[in-house]
Amino acid sequence: MKILLVTFGSRGDVQPVLALALAIQDRGHEVLLVGPPERATWAQEYGCPYRPLGGNLTAFIDGIPQAHTLTAALRFVAFVYREVREQFERLHEILEGADLVIGASLVFALSSVAEQMGVPYRYLAFCPQILPSAYHPFPAFKTQRFPSGLNRLTWKGMHTLDRIGLSRLVNNWRKQAGLMALQDPWSHFVGDKVIVASDPELAGLPPDLETRADQTGYLHLRQSRPSNPVLEKFFESGLPPVFAGFGSMPKKDQARNVSLMVKAARLNGQRIIINKFWDEPSEYSGEKDVFFLKGYPHLELFPKVSMVIHHGGAGTTASSAISGVPQIIVPHILDQYYWGERIYRARLGPKPIRRSRLSARNLGQAIQECLSDNRMRLKAGEISCRIRDRDSLGLTVDALSL
């Protein structure tokens, strides 16, 4: 079979799809991964055929000073709309000859193009929150403790507002293509049998779903450990350090956080590894208790640290959980608030800290909680063992009936 996997987003939106593409390829199928242009060389290094689609999302995000503001949100929505228009223009050619197409993340044109061409379509979700339910709000809402009736209302409200937004864009194309207008485009995006590639130990599927769903576990990419003698020496020189990094969030915002992260660690007498996405030197470069690290695989790093401070992306959350370490989540946007709440409820980390309220003091308190709560650390270890026993990639390939 010729199977196309189409995704658009940050590295966290591409990496698990790449892992799935390689697993499908190992089963003897022909695959093509379609995604943002800046990930082409990286995917091809793994031996995965890759076709660029859309603009450079990484460059776009890096140009935003702060991700958690209303201005940033509006700019992001406008960017996504431009990408969807390009998807409608180019996907017909890309899907030619495909036996199955699998979509993930921000590919809102894909289900309609697949329908027009008669190509079977499946959607891959990395978070249960993408599915309408009374158990969680629409992903645009930060609050995760609404009553069930209000959660339902957020979905209905966003559905109503969307009639002049993405729904209108999609239905205009469908009209030109001779397809019926969609009353509920969101349900069409996820399809009638979605695969939820997240770990049920962190967040199971809500019981009131109106679509069929298979939850298979997060799709980790197998990466080799790069040689880094300086990092190894840092580990050997003391107790396991704290790790901090906000993944795909804007570089400028991350650079501004360095001082408060170092201060929070030092308040607790801890050393810290900081994930560095920017090029400029830091005032803390050369400090014995601070180590800046670039591009090191999470699954090789996280088991060696005492805790992980991160933004709450689905991939970093899953990598922290399978590594068996507590995690402190500082959500910036969308489902990061969902994951922050789920990690807190599972007692795998302290109460999440919103980015707008982040300070050295409250981050230091969260670090202290992770260090002092033995039950949290034991729970993290127990959850790690349960996740490791699951072959998520194999279950996902099986769920595709390949």
Short mmCIF file of N, CA, C and O in Angstrom, two decimals, residues 1-5 17-31 100 102 393 396-397 400 402:
data_model
loop_
_atom_site.label_atom_id
_atom_site.label_comp_id
_atom_site.label_asym_id
_atom_site.label_seq_id
_atom_site.Cartn_x
_atom_site.Cartn_y
_atom_site.Cartn_z
N MET A 1 0.83 -1.20 0.00
CA MET A 1 0.00 0.00 0.00
C MET A 1 0.87 1.25 0.00
O MET A 1 1.95 1.27 0.57
N LYS A 2 0.37 2.29 -0.65
CA LYS A 2 1.03 3.59 -0.59
C LYS A 2 0.28 4.44 0.43
O LYS A 2 -0.90 4.74 0.26
N ILE A 3 0.98 4.81 1.48
CA ILE A 3 0.34 5.52 2.60
C ILE A 3 1.00 6.88 2.77
O ILE A 3 2.22 6.99 2.91
N LEU A 4 0.17 7.91 2.77
CA LEU A 4 0.64 9.28 2.99
C LEU A 4 0.30 9.70 4.40
O LEU A 4 -0.82 9.47 4.88
N LEU A 5 1.26 10.30 5.07
CA LEU A 5 1.05 10.87 6.40
C LEU A 5 1.29 12.37 6.28
O LEU A 5 2.37 12.80 5.86
N VAL A 17 4.58 11.62 14.08
CA VAL A 17 4.12 11.16 12.77
C VAL A 17 5.28 10.51 12.02
O VAL A 17 5.10 9.50 11.32
N LEU A 18 6.48 11.06 12.16
CA LEU A 18 7.67 10.44 11.59
C LEU A 18 7.87 9.04 12.20
O LEU A 18 8.18 8.08 11.48
N ALA A 19 7.71 8.93 13.51
CA ALA A 19 7.85 7.62 14.16
C ALA A 19 6.85 6.62 13.59
O ALA A 19 7.20 5.46 13.33
N LEU A 20 5.61 7.06 13.37
CA LEU A 20 4.59 6.18 12.80
C LEU A 20 4.93 5.82 11.35
O LEU A 20 4.77 4.67 10.93
N ALA A 21 5.40 6.80 10.57
CA ALA A 21 5.77 6.53 9.18
C ALA A 21 6.84 5.45 9.10
O ALA A 21 6.77 4.54 8.26
N LEU A 22 7.84 5.52 9.98
CA LEU A 22 8.90 4.52 9.98
C LEU A 22 8.38 3.15 10.39
O LEU A 22 8.81 2.11 9.85
N ALA A 23 7.44 3.12 11.34
CA ALA A 23 6.85 1.85 11.78
C ALA A 23 6.03 1.22 10.65
O ALA A 23 6.06 0.00 10.45
N ILE A 24 5.29 2.04 9.91
CA ILE A 24 4.52 1.54 8.77
C ILE A 24 5.45 1.04 7.67
O ILE A 24 5.22 0.00 7.04
N GLN A 25 6.54 1.78 7.47
CA GLN A 25 7.53 1.40 6.46
C GLN A 25 8.15 0.05 6.81
O GLN A 25 8.40 -0.79 5.93
N ASP A 26 8.36 -0.19 8.12
CA ASP A 26 8.93 -1.47 8.57
C ASP A 26 7.99 -2.63 8.30
O ASP A 26 8.43 -3.78 8.22
N ARG A 27 6.68 -2.34 8.16
CA ARG A 27 5.71 -3.39 7.83
C ARG A 27 5.66 -3.68 6.33
O ARG A 27 4.87 -4.48 5.87
N GLY A 28 6.50 -3.00 5.56
CA GLY A 28 6.59 -3.28 4.14
C GLY A 28 5.77 -2.39 3.24
O GLY A 28 5.65 -2.66 2.03
N HIS A 29 5.22 -1.30 3.78
CA HIS A 29 4.41 -0.40 2.97
C HIS A 29 5.25 0.77 2.46
O HIS A 29 6.27 1.14 3.05
N GLU A 30 4.79 1.36 1.37
CA GLU A 30 5.41 2.57 0.83
C GLU A 30 4.82 3.78 1.56
O GLU A 30 3.60 3.92 1.64
N VAL A 31 5.66 4.64 2.10
CA VAL A 31 5.17 5.79 2.85
C VAL A 31 5.74 7.09 2.27
O VAL A 31 6.80 7.10 1.65
N LEU A 100 -4.15 5.24 1.27
CA LEU A 100 -4.63 5.68 2.58
C LEU A 100 -3.90 6.96 2.93
O LEU A 100 -2.69 7.09 2.68
N ILE A 102 -3.24 9.65 6.23
CA ILE A 102 -3.35 9.85 7.67
C ILE A 102 -3.00 11.30 7.97
O ILE A 102 -1.91 11.76 7.62
N LEU A 393 3.54 2.07 19.05
CA LEU A 393 3.68 2.11 17.59
C LEU A 393 3.01 0.90 16.95
O LEU A 393 2.29 1.02 15.95
N THR A 396 -0.75 1.22 17.09
CA THR A 396 -1.26 2.22 16.15
C THR A 396 -1.30 1.66 14.73
O THR A 396 -2.28 1.85 14.00
N VAL A 397 -0.24 0.98 14.32
CA VAL A 397 -0.23 0.38 12.99
C VAL A 397 -1.36 -0.65 12.88
O VAL A 397 -2.07 -0.72 11.87
N LEU A 400 -4.72 0.85 12.27
CA LEU A 400 -4.93 1.30 10.90
C LEU A 400 -5.32 0.16 9.97
O LEU A 400 -5.59 0.38 8.79
N LEU A 402 -3.49 -2.30 8.79
CA LEU A 402 -2.52 -2.48 7.71
C LEU A 402 -1.95 -3.91 7.72
O LEU A 402 -1.82 -4.51 8.77
#
